[in-house]
Amino acid sequence: MEFNYDVIVIGAGHAGCEAAAAAARLGSETCLITMDMNKIGQMSCNPAVGGIAKGQIVREIDALGGHMGLVTDRTAIQFRLLNRSKGPAMWSPRAQCDRAKFIWAWREVLENTPHLHIWQDTVRRLLVEDGEVRGVETVWGVTFHARCVIVTAGTFLNGLMHVGRTMLPGGRMAEPASYELTESIAAHGIAYGRMKTGTPVRIDGRSVHYEDMEVQDGEADFHKFSFLDTPTRQLKQLPCWTCYTNEEAHEVLRRGLPDSPLFNGQIQSIGPRYCPSIETKIVTFPDKPQHQLFLEPEGETTQELYLNGFSSSLPMDIQLEALKKIPAFRDLVVYRPGYAIEYDYFDPTQLKHTLETKKIKNLFLAGQVNGTTGYEEAAGQGIIAGINAHINCHGGEPFTLARDEAYIGVLIDDLVTKGVDEPYRMFTSRAEYRILLRMDDADMRLTERAYHLGLATRHRYDLLTSKREAVNHILDFARSYSIKPALINPALEALGTTPLRQGCKLIDLINRPQVTIANIAEHVSAFHRELDKVTERRDEILEAAEILIKYEGYIGRERMIADKLARLESIKIKGKFDYNSLQSLSTEARQKLVKIDPETIAQASRIPGVSPSDINVLLVLCGR
C-alpha cells in the first residue's frame, strides 16, 4: 500500500501532537503515525503540565494557537501558580491532570482536525533521495510518500528499560521500542547518541496513611493555561500530599546500590541533572537526612498515585522495602516499580532554527529526540516543526522565535547553538530576557504573529485586541489622573504606606509595593468607574495592567538591551566565511564555527568556545 501526504509526523507524544495539529490546521495534508492510538499524548512520567519556565512555554504554545494549554485546562485536577512570592517574571503555572482524560482530550482534538489523519503503525525506514526526504516505510510494509517528515519518537528509538539488573527493550513500560529508524536516519550522516531518563513507582492510594502526610491543596482563582475564554477547573479538584524519606529508607537504598544500573556500569548514558533518581540523591548528598516527596493523583477516579521525587531503577524489592520505612507508606501496595530507560537522540546542532536538519532537506526533528526532557519542551519544539514543515511544503518565510520573543526561542537557540551533553530542561535562568518573557504576556508577544501566519483563529486575535485595548486604557487613565493628598492620605495610611505631601499621578501610587489596582480603586471613585467598564476577563486584564505599571522601568531597560543585541542578529554570516582559513580566529572557534555554521553574528557569539575577540574578528571582516 502507498499513501501521499504533505507532512508525515512520526510519534504521537506531546511534540508529535502539536506538530501534526499545526501543520494540518495551516492546510497541509498531514498523517500522524503512532504505535498505539490509545496512547496519544501519553504522560509517560508525571501526569502534570507546567512548572518553573515550563508553564511559560505552555502559555506560549497556546498563544501561538496550539492545544496543550486547552487540553490541560480541560483535564486539570489541580492548578497552582508557582513562585507567587517572587516577581511576575518568575510566576509559573502548573497543573496536575487526569492522565486518561488528557489522552482522550488530545485524541478528540486530532480526530476532528481537518486535513489530519492518524495511522497506527511503526516506522522503520526513512526514504531519502538526493539529500531530500521523500517519505517513510513502516513495519507493515506501507509506504507513505511525503514532502516533509517530522520525527517525534520520544524515548522509543532503541529504547531499553532497566529495573535492577533486569533489562527489557521498550519505549515505555509494556510498550515496544522502535528499531531501525535511528540507523536509517544515521545512514545519511546525522550523528546520534544515548540518553537516559527515569520514572518512579506508582502507588495504590488505598494503602497510603494520609494522616502521616501534609496536604497540599490547589488554587481556585482565575489563572489557567489558555488565553481563550474557556472555563476553568472543569474536573473535580484533588489535593496532593508531601512527606519525606528518612535515614532508615536511605540505608535500604544504599544496600541496593551494587545492583543499581546507574552505579554498576549497566547504564552508560547521561540522565537529567535536575531530576535525579533517589539513589543519585543519596550518593550525591550523603549527609542529607531526608528528601521531600510529593504524592500526586493520576486522575479524578483512579486510586493510582505518582510519587514525585522517588525516580529509581533499583531492584523492585529494594524500592518497596525502602518506601515501607516511611511512616505514610508502611503498608504500601504498588501497581508497578520505578524504572530507567535509555534511548537514542540526535545531536541538535545538526538542526536549523526551524528544526529542519541541515543534512537532509525537509526532515524535521522535535522533542526528546533532540536531547530535551519534559512534555512542555517537546510540545514547544513540535509546534515550530509543524509550522515550518507546512511552510516548506507550500512556501513562505521560515518561522522562528528569537530569544527575546519566547522561551521556545531560547530553547531552540540553545539546542542548535550549544548542543546538549545531558537531557535539556528549561529554567527561567536560561533566559536572559525573562522579564520580557512573562506568563501574563505570551499572547501579546506571539498571537498576532500566529494570526497572520494562519494558525491562531480570528476569535483568539479578537480576544488579544480587546485585552490590549483594555490594558492600554487603564494605563492611560493611571498616567493622566491626578490624586489630591487630602482625598487619598487616609487610605494610604490604612495600607501602611507614606501619605502624600503634594498631589501626584495615580500611576505613581500604584507603583508603591503596598498599593494595588484593586485596593486603590476602592478609594478613587473615578478609577473605580473606569475599571467597571472591564466586564470580561477582568482579573486577567487588571493583573496585566498592574504588572506593566509596577515593572515598567525593568521592562523598558531589558527591552533596550534586547534591541541593542538585536543589531547583531541582523548581521548575517552564514555562507560568508571559510572559517578554517581564518587564522586570526582561535583553533576552537574555527572548529565550533565550522560545526554550527551560525546564521548570524549574534548566534556565533553564543557558541561555547567562541570568544569575544573571535566575534570582533568576524565583525571587522564583515565591515570589510
Short mmCIF file of N, CA and C in Angstrom, two decimals, residues 304-463:
data_model
loop_
_atom_site.label_atom_id
_atom_site.label_comp_id
_atom_site.label_asym_id
_atom_site.label_seq_id
_atom_site.Cartn_x
_atom_site.Cartn_y
_atom_site.Cartn_z
N GLU A 304 -4.65 5.21 41.50
CA GLU A 304 -3.22 5.25 41.18
C GLU A 304 -2.64 6.62 41.52
N LEU A 305 -1.49 6.61 42.18
CA LEU A 305 -0.81 7.83 42.60
C LEU A 305 0.64 7.80 42.12
N TYR A 306 1.15 8.97 41.85
CA TYR A 306 2.52 9.14 41.33
C TYR A 306 3.38 9.70 42.46
N LEU A 307 4.54 9.08 42.74
CA LEU A 307 5.40 9.52 43.83
C LEU A 307 6.55 10.36 43.27
N ASN A 308 6.30 11.65 43.17
CA ASN A 308 7.30 12.57 42.62
C ASN A 308 8.47 12.71 43.59
N GLY A 309 9.69 12.56 43.08
CA GLY A 309 10.88 12.65 43.92
C GLY A 309 11.50 11.31 44.22
N PHE A 310 10.87 10.22 43.73
CA PHE A 310 11.38 8.89 44.02
C PHE A 310 11.63 8.10 42.73
N SER A 311 12.10 8.80 41.68
CA SER A 311 12.50 8.08 40.47
C SER A 311 13.60 7.09 40.83
N SER A 312 13.53 5.89 40.25
CA SER A 312 14.51 4.88 40.64
C SER A 312 14.55 3.75 39.61
N SER A 313 15.74 3.15 39.48
CA SER A 313 15.87 1.93 38.68
C SER A 313 16.47 0.82 39.54
N LEU A 314 16.41 0.98 40.86
CA LEU A 314 16.89 -0.05 41.77
C LEU A 314 16.01 -1.30 41.66
N PRO A 315 16.50 -2.44 42.15
CA PRO A 315 15.66 -3.65 42.14
C PRO A 315 14.31 -3.40 42.82
N MET A 316 13.30 -4.12 42.37
CA MET A 316 11.94 -3.90 42.89
C MET A 316 11.87 -4.06 44.41
N ASP A 317 12.49 -5.11 44.91
CA ASP A 317 12.38 -5.37 46.34
C ASP A 317 13.03 -4.26 47.16
N ILE A 318 14.11 -3.68 46.66
CA ILE A 318 14.77 -2.57 47.36
C ILE A 318 13.86 -1.34 47.37
N GLN A 319 13.26 -1.02 46.20
CA GLN A 319 12.36 0.12 46.14
C GLN A 319 11.23 0.00 47.17
N LEU A 320 10.61 -1.18 47.22
CA LEU A 320 9.47 -1.37 48.13
C LEU A 320 9.90 -1.38 49.58
N GLU A 321 11.00 -2.04 49.88
CA GLU A 321 11.47 -2.10 51.26
C GLU A 321 11.82 -0.71 51.78
N ALA A 322 12.47 0.10 50.94
CA ALA A 322 12.84 1.45 51.35
C ALA A 322 11.60 2.30 51.59
N LEU A 323 10.63 2.22 50.72
CA LEU A 323 9.41 3.02 50.87
C LEU A 323 8.64 2.65 52.13
N LYS A 324 8.66 1.40 52.50
CA LYS A 324 7.92 0.96 53.69
C LYS A 324 8.55 1.45 54.99
N LYS A 325 9.76 1.99 54.90
CA LYS A 325 10.39 2.60 56.08
C LYS A 325 9.84 4.01 56.35
N ILE A 326 9.08 4.54 55.39
CA ILE A 326 8.46 5.85 55.55
C ILE A 326 7.09 5.65 56.18
N PRO A 327 6.76 6.32 57.29
CA PRO A 327 5.52 6.04 58.01
C PRO A 327 4.26 6.03 57.13
N ALA A 328 4.12 6.96 56.23
CA ALA A 328 2.91 7.02 55.40
C ALA A 328 2.78 5.82 54.47
N PHE A 329 3.90 5.13 54.21
CA PHE A 329 3.89 4.02 53.27
C PHE A 329 4.16 2.67 53.94
N ARG A 330 3.93 2.59 55.24
CA ARG A 330 4.28 1.37 55.96
C ARG A 330 3.51 0.15 55.49
N ASP A 331 2.31 0.35 54.93
CA ASP A 331 1.51 -0.76 54.41
C ASP A 331 1.39 -0.69 52.89
N LEU A 332 2.42 -0.20 52.25
CA LEU A 332 2.38 0.16 50.84
C LEU A 332 2.04 -1.02 49.92
N VAL A 333 1.18 -0.72 48.94
CA VAL A 333 0.92 -1.61 47.81
C VAL A 333 1.13 -0.78 46.55
N VAL A 334 1.82 -1.36 45.55
CA VAL A 334 2.14 -0.59 44.34
C VAL A 334 1.56 -1.28 43.11
N TYR A 335 1.40 -0.48 42.06
CA TYR A 335 0.96 -1.02 40.77
C TYR A 335 2.15 -1.49 39.94
N ARG A 336 3.25 -0.75 40.01
CA ARG A 336 4.48 -1.16 39.33
C ARG A 336 5.65 -0.37 39.88
N PRO A 337 6.88 -0.90 39.74
CA PRO A 337 8.04 -0.20 40.28
C PRO A 337 8.50 0.92 39.36
N GLY A 338 9.41 1.74 39.85
CA GLY A 338 10.07 2.70 39.00
C GLY A 338 11.06 2.01 38.10
N TYR A 339 11.42 2.68 37.01
CA TYR A 339 12.41 2.11 36.10
C TYR A 339 13.14 3.23 35.37
N ALA A 340 14.31 2.92 34.84
CA ALA A 340 15.06 3.85 33.99
C ALA A 340 14.92 3.39 32.55
N ILE A 341 15.11 4.33 31.63
CA ILE A 341 15.06 3.97 30.21
C ILE A 341 16.15 4.71 29.46
N GLU A 342 16.86 3.98 28.62
CA GLU A 342 17.86 4.56 27.72
C GLU A 342 17.28 4.61 26.32
N TYR A 343 17.65 5.64 25.55
CA TYR A 343 17.07 5.82 24.22
C TYR A 343 18.03 6.64 23.36
N ASP A 344 17.80 6.62 22.06
CA ASP A 344 18.64 7.36 21.12
C ASP A 344 18.15 8.81 21.00
N TYR A 345 19.09 9.72 20.82
CA TYR A 345 18.76 11.10 20.48
C TYR A 345 19.74 11.56 19.40
N PHE A 346 19.39 12.63 18.70
CA PHE A 346 20.24 13.18 17.64
C PHE A 346 20.83 14.51 18.10
N ASP A 347 22.10 14.73 17.79
CA ASP A 347 22.78 15.96 18.17
C ASP A 347 22.04 17.15 17.57
N PRO A 348 21.45 18.03 18.40
CA PRO A 348 20.62 19.11 17.86
C PRO A 348 21.40 20.21 17.15
N THR A 349 22.74 20.22 17.26
CA THR A 349 23.49 21.22 16.49
C THR A 349 23.44 20.92 15.00
N GLN A 350 22.86 19.79 14.63
CA GLN A 350 22.68 19.43 13.22
C GLN A 350 21.38 20.01 12.64
N LEU A 351 20.71 20.87 13.43
CA LEU A 351 19.42 21.43 13.04
C LEU A 351 19.54 22.93 12.75
N LYS A 352 18.65 23.42 11.90
CA LYS A 352 18.43 24.85 11.74
C LYS A 352 17.47 25.32 12.84
N HIS A 353 17.27 26.61 12.97
CA HIS A 353 16.34 27.12 13.97
C HIS A 353 14.89 26.75 13.64
N THR A 354 14.63 26.35 12.43
CA THR A 354 13.29 25.86 12.08
C THR A 354 13.07 24.42 12.51
N LEU A 355 14.14 23.76 12.99
CA LEU A 355 14.20 22.36 13.39
C LEU A 355 14.28 21.42 12.20
N GLU A 356 14.53 21.96 11.03
CA GLU A 356 14.86 21.13 9.87
C GLU A 356 16.32 20.72 9.97
N THR A 357 16.64 19.49 9.60
CA THR A 357 18.03 19.05 9.64
C THR A 357 18.82 19.73 8.54
N LYS A 358 20.11 19.96 8.81
CA LYS A 358 20.97 20.59 7.82
C LYS A 358 21.39 19.63 6.72
N LYS A 359 21.40 18.33 7.04
CA LYS A 359 21.92 17.35 6.08
C LYS A 359 20.85 16.72 5.20
N ILE A 360 19.61 16.64 5.69
CA ILE A 360 18.52 16.07 4.90
C ILE A 360 17.44 17.13 4.76
N LYS A 361 17.21 17.58 3.56
CA LYS A 361 16.21 18.62 3.33
C LYS A 361 14.81 18.08 3.65
N ASN A 362 14.02 18.93 4.33
CA ASN A 362 12.62 18.65 4.67
C ASN A 362 12.44 17.55 5.72
N LEU A 363 13.52 17.16 6.40
CA LEU A 363 13.41 16.29 7.57
C LEU A 363 13.52 17.16 8.81
N PHE A 364 12.53 17.06 9.69
CA PHE A 364 12.49 17.83 10.93
C PHE A 364 12.58 16.88 12.12
N LEU A 365 13.21 17.35 13.18
CA LEU A 365 13.29 16.59 14.43
C LEU A 365 12.74 17.46 15.55
N ALA A 366 11.93 16.88 16.44
CA ALA A 366 11.36 17.66 17.54
C ALA A 366 11.14 16.77 18.76
N GLY A 367 11.35 17.36 19.94
CA GLY A 367 11.09 16.65 21.20
C GLY A 367 12.32 15.99 21.78
N GLN A 368 12.11 14.88 22.49
CA GLN A 368 13.21 14.22 23.19
C GLN A 368 14.27 13.69 22.24
N VAL A 369 13.92 13.48 20.97
CA VAL A 369 14.94 13.03 20.02
C VAL A 369 16.00 14.11 19.81
N ASN A 370 15.74 15.34 20.26
CA ASN A 370 16.73 16.41 20.17
C ASN A 370 17.50 16.60 21.48
N GLY A 371 17.33 15.67 22.42
CA GLY A 371 18.10 15.75 23.65
C GLY A 371 17.45 16.55 24.76
N THR A 372 16.14 16.81 24.65
CA THR A 372 15.45 17.54 25.71
C THR A 372 14.72 16.57 26.63
N THR A 373 14.24 17.09 27.74
CA THR A 373 13.39 16.31 28.63
C THR A 373 12.22 17.18 29.03
N GLY A 374 11.04 16.60 29.12
CA GLY A 374 9.86 17.36 29.51
C GLY A 374 8.83 17.46 28.41
N TYR A 375 7.55 17.32 28.82
CA TYR A 375 6.45 17.42 27.84
C TYR A 375 6.41 18.80 27.19
N GLU A 376 6.64 19.82 28.00
CA GLU A 376 6.47 21.20 27.53
C GLU A 376 7.56 21.56 26.51
N GLU A 377 8.80 21.19 26.82
CA GLU A 377 9.89 21.44 25.88
C GLU A 377 9.62 20.72 24.55
N ALA A 378 9.10 19.50 24.64
CA ALA A 378 8.78 18.74 23.43
C ALA A 378 7.68 19.41 22.63
N ALA A 379 6.61 19.81 23.30
CA ALA A 379 5.47 20.42 22.60
C ALA A 379 5.87 21.74 21.94
N GLY A 380 6.71 22.52 22.62
CA GLY A 380 7.17 23.78 22.05
C GLY A 380 7.95 23.56 20.76
N GLN A 381 8.80 22.54 20.74
CA GLN A 381 9.51 22.20 19.51
C GLN A 381 8.55 21.69 18.45
N GLY A 382 7.57 20.91 18.89
CA GLY A 382 6.63 20.31 17.95
C GLY A 382 5.87 21.34 17.14
N ILE A 383 5.37 22.38 17.80
CA ILE A 383 4.57 23.37 17.07
C ILE A 383 5.43 24.15 16.07
N ILE A 384 6.69 24.41 16.43
CA ILE A 384 7.60 25.11 15.50
C ILE A 384 7.92 24.21 14.31
N ALA A 385 8.16 22.93 14.56
CA ALA A 385 8.45 21.99 13.47
C ALA A 385 7.25 21.85 12.55
N GLY A 386 6.04 21.76 13.12
CA GLY A 386 4.84 21.63 12.31
C GLY A 386 4.61 22.84 11.43
N ILE A 387 4.80 24.03 11.99
CA ILE A 387 4.64 25.26 11.22
C ILE A 387 5.62 25.29 10.05
N ASN A 388 6.88 24.99 10.31
CA ASN A 388 7.90 25.10 9.27
C ASN A 388 7.82 23.98 8.25
N ALA A 389 7.33 22.81 8.64
CA ALA A 389 7.11 21.76 7.66
C ALA A 389 6.03 22.21 6.66
N HIS A 390 4.98 22.82 7.17
CA HIS A 390 3.94 23.35 6.28
C HIS A 390 4.52 24.41 5.34
N ILE A 391 5.33 25.32 5.90
CA ILE A 391 5.93 26.37 5.07
C ILE A 391 6.83 25.77 3.99
N ASN A 392 7.59 24.74 4.34
CA ASN A 392 8.44 24.10 3.34
C ASN A 392 7.62 23.47 2.21
N CYS A 393 6.41 23.03 2.54
CA CYS A 393 5.55 22.41 1.53
C CYS A 393 4.88 23.44 0.63
N HIS A 394 4.50 24.57 1.20
CA HIS A 394 3.63 25.50 0.49
C HIS A 394 4.22 26.89 0.29
N GLY A 395 5.43 27.12 0.77
CA GLY A 395 6.07 28.41 0.56
C GLY A 395 5.85 29.36 1.72
N GLY A 396 6.72 30.35 1.81
CA GLY A 396 6.66 31.32 2.90
C GLY A 396 8.00 31.45 3.58
N GLU A 397 8.12 32.48 4.40
CA GLU A 397 9.34 32.70 5.15
C GLU A 397 9.44 31.74 6.34
N PRO A 398 10.63 31.24 6.66
CA PRO A 398 10.78 30.37 7.84
C PRO A 398 10.24 31.06 9.09
N PHE A 399 9.60 30.27 9.96
CA PHE A 399 9.03 30.82 11.19
C PHE A 399 9.93 30.43 12.36
N THR A 400 10.59 31.43 12.95
CA THR A 400 11.44 31.18 14.11
C THR A 400 11.11 32.22 15.18
N LEU A 401 11.49 31.91 16.39
CA LEU A 401 11.27 32.81 17.52
C LEU A 401 12.62 33.20 18.11
N ALA A 402 12.80 34.48 18.36
CA ALA A 402 14.05 34.98 18.93
C ALA A 402 14.08 34.77 20.44
N ARG A 403 15.25 34.95 21.02
CA ARG A 403 15.41 34.73 22.45
C ARG A 403 14.65 35.76 23.28
N ASP A 404 14.38 36.93 22.71
CA ASP A 404 13.62 37.94 23.45
C ASP A 404 12.13 37.88 23.12
N GLU A 405 11.72 36.89 22.31
CA GLU A 405 10.31 36.72 21.96
C GLU A 405 9.63 35.62 22.75
N ALA A 406 10.38 34.57 23.11
CA ALA A 406 9.72 33.41 23.73
C ALA A 406 10.74 32.48 24.36
N TYR A 407 10.30 31.78 25.41
CA TYR A 407 11.11 30.70 25.97
C TYR A 407 11.35 29.62 24.91
N ILE A 408 10.37 29.43 24.02
CA ILE A 408 10.57 28.47 22.93
C ILE A 408 11.76 28.90 22.08
N GLY A 409 11.92 30.20 21.88
CA GLY A 409 13.07 30.70 21.13
C GLY A 409 14.38 30.44 21.85
N VAL A 410 14.38 30.61 23.17
CA VAL A 410 15.57 30.32 23.97
C VAL A 410 15.91 28.84 23.87
N LEU A 411 14.90 28.00 24.03
CA LEU A 411 15.07 26.54 23.98
C LEU A 411 15.72 26.11 22.67
N ILE A 412 15.15 26.52 21.56
CA ILE A 412 15.64 26.07 20.27
C ILE A 412 17.02 26.65 19.96
N ASP A 413 17.24 27.92 20.31
CA ASP A 413 18.55 28.52 20.08
C ASP A 413 19.62 27.82 20.91
N ASP A 414 19.31 27.49 22.16
CA ASP A 414 20.26 26.74 22.98
C ASP A 414 20.61 25.39 22.35
N LEU A 415 19.59 24.70 21.85
CA LEU A 415 19.80 23.37 21.28
C LEU A 415 20.69 23.44 20.04
N VAL A 416 20.34 24.32 19.10
CA VAL A 416 21.06 24.31 17.82
C VAL A 416 22.40 25.02 17.90
N THR A 417 22.57 25.88 18.89
CA THR A 417 23.82 26.64 19.02
C THR A 417 24.81 25.97 19.96
N LYS A 418 24.30 25.49 21.09
CA LYS A 418 25.19 24.93 22.12
C LYS A 418 25.21 23.41 22.14
N GLY A 419 24.15 22.78 21.63
CA GLY A 419 24.06 21.34 21.74
C GLY A 419 23.75 20.91 23.16
N VAL A 420 23.80 19.61 23.42
CA VAL A 420 23.48 19.08 24.74
C VAL A 420 24.48 18.00 25.13
N ASP A 421 24.80 17.95 26.42
CA ASP A 421 25.59 16.83 26.93
C ASP A 421 24.83 16.11 28.04
N GLU A 422 23.58 16.52 28.26
CA GLU A 422 22.66 15.88 29.20
C GLU A 422 21.26 16.29 28.77
N PRO A 423 20.21 15.60 29.20
CA PRO A 423 18.86 16.00 28.81
C PRO A 423 18.58 17.45 29.19
N TYR A 424 18.17 18.24 28.22
CA TYR A 424 17.97 19.69 28.40
C TYR A 424 16.61 19.95 29.01
N ARG A 425 16.61 20.73 30.08
CA ARG A 425 15.38 21.14 30.74
C ARG A 425 15.37 22.66 30.84
N MET A 426 14.21 23.28 30.57
CA MET A 426 14.14 24.73 30.60
C MET A 426 14.03 25.25 32.03
N PHE A 427 14.72 26.35 32.30
CA PHE A 427 14.62 27.09 33.55
C PHE A 427 14.52 28.57 33.21
N THR A 428 13.96 29.36 34.12
CA THR A 428 13.91 30.80 33.89
C THR A 428 15.32 31.37 33.78
N SER A 429 16.28 30.76 34.47
CA SER A 429 17.66 31.28 34.46
C SER A 429 18.32 31.13 33.09
N ARG A 430 17.78 30.30 32.21
CA ARG A 430 18.37 30.15 30.88
C ARG A 430 18.01 31.33 29.97
N ALA A 431 17.00 32.11 30.35
CA ALA A 431 16.54 33.22 29.51
C ALA A 431 17.12 34.53 30.03
N GLU A 432 17.89 35.22 29.21
CA GLU A 432 18.48 36.49 29.63
C GLU A 432 17.46 37.62 29.61
N TYR A 433 16.31 37.39 28.97
CA TYR A 433 15.27 38.42 28.89
C TYR A 433 13.99 37.96 29.58
N ARG A 434 14.12 37.31 30.73
CA ARG A 434 12.93 36.70 31.32
C ARG A 434 11.89 37.71 31.78
N ILE A 435 12.28 38.98 32.02
CA ILE A 435 11.27 39.99 32.37
C ILE A 435 10.36 40.26 31.16
N LEU A 436 10.90 40.04 29.96
CA LEU A 436 10.09 40.21 28.75
C LEU A 436 9.28 38.96 28.43
N LEU A 437 9.63 37.82 29.04
CA LEU A 437 9.01 36.54 28.68
C LEU A 437 8.11 36.03 29.79
N ARG A 438 7.25 36.90 30.29
CA ARG A 438 6.39 36.53 31.42
C ARG A 438 5.21 35.68 30.95
N MET A 439 4.62 34.96 31.91
CA MET A 439 3.46 34.13 31.57
C MET A 439 2.25 34.98 31.19
N ASP A 440 2.15 36.21 31.73
CA ASP A 440 0.95 37.01 31.51
C ASP A 440 0.88 37.61 30.12
N ASP A 441 2.02 37.75 29.43
CA ASP A 441 2.00 38.48 28.17
C ASP A 441 2.39 37.63 26.96
N ALA A 442 2.32 36.31 27.09
CA ALA A 442 2.66 35.45 25.95
C ALA A 442 1.76 35.74 24.76
N ASP A 443 0.50 36.06 25.03
CA ASP A 443 -0.40 36.40 23.92
C ASP A 443 0.00 37.71 23.25
N MET A 444 0.42 38.68 24.05
CA MET A 444 0.87 39.97 23.49
C MET A 444 2.10 39.78 22.60
N ARG A 445 2.94 38.83 22.95
CA ARG A 445 4.17 38.60 22.21
C ARG A 445 3.96 37.81 20.93
N LEU A 446 3.02 36.84 20.95
CA LEU A 446 3.02 35.82 19.91
C LEU A 446 1.74 35.69 19.09
N THR A 447 0.60 36.07 19.66
CA THR A 447 -0.66 35.75 18.98
C THR A 447 -0.81 36.48 17.65
N GLU A 448 -0.39 37.72 17.57
CA GLU A 448 -0.53 38.44 16.31
C GLU A 448 0.28 37.78 15.20
N ARG A 449 1.49 37.35 15.54
CA ARG A 449 2.31 36.64 14.55
C ARG A 449 1.63 35.36 14.10
N ALA A 450 1.07 34.63 15.06
CA ALA A 450 0.40 33.36 14.73
C ALA A 450 -0.86 33.60 13.92
N TYR A 451 -1.55 34.70 14.18
CA TYR A 451 -2.76 35.02 13.42
C TYR A 451 -2.42 35.32 11.96
N HIS A 452 -1.40 36.12 11.73
CA HIS A 452 -1.00 36.43 10.36
C HIS A 452 -0.45 35.20 9.64
N LEU A 453 0.08 34.27 10.41
CA LEU A 453 0.55 33.01 9.83
C LEU A 453 -0.63 32.13 9.41
N GLY A 454 -1.75 32.26 10.12
CA GLY A 454 -2.94 31.46 9.83
C GLY A 454 -3.19 30.38 10.85
N LEU A 455 -2.42 30.36 11.93
CA LEU A 455 -2.59 29.32 12.94
C LEU A 455 -3.52 29.75 14.06
N ALA A 456 -3.36 30.96 14.55
CA ALA A 456 -4.28 31.48 15.57
C ALA A 456 -5.58 31.91 14.90
N THR A 457 -6.70 31.62 15.54
CA THR A 457 -8.01 31.93 14.96
C THR A 457 -8.34 33.42 15.08
N ARG A 458 -9.35 33.83 14.32
CA ARG A 458 -9.82 35.21 14.42
C ARG A 458 -10.34 35.50 15.82
N HIS A 459 -11.02 34.51 16.43
CA HIS A 459 -11.54 34.71 17.79
C HIS A 459 -10.40 34.97 18.77
N ARG A 460 -9.33 34.21 18.64
CA ARG A 460 -8.18 34.40 19.53
C ARG A 460 -7.56 35.78 19.31
N TYR A 461 -7.47 36.19 18.07
CA TYR A 461 -6.91 37.51 17.75
C TYR A 461 -7.79 38.63 18.29
N ASP A 462 -9.11 38.46 18.19
CA ASP A 462 -10.03 39.47 18.72
C ASP A 462 -9.92 39.58 20.24
N LEU A 463 -9.73 38.45 20.91
CA LEU A 463 -9.54 38.47 22.37
C LEU A 463 -8.27 39.24 22.72
#
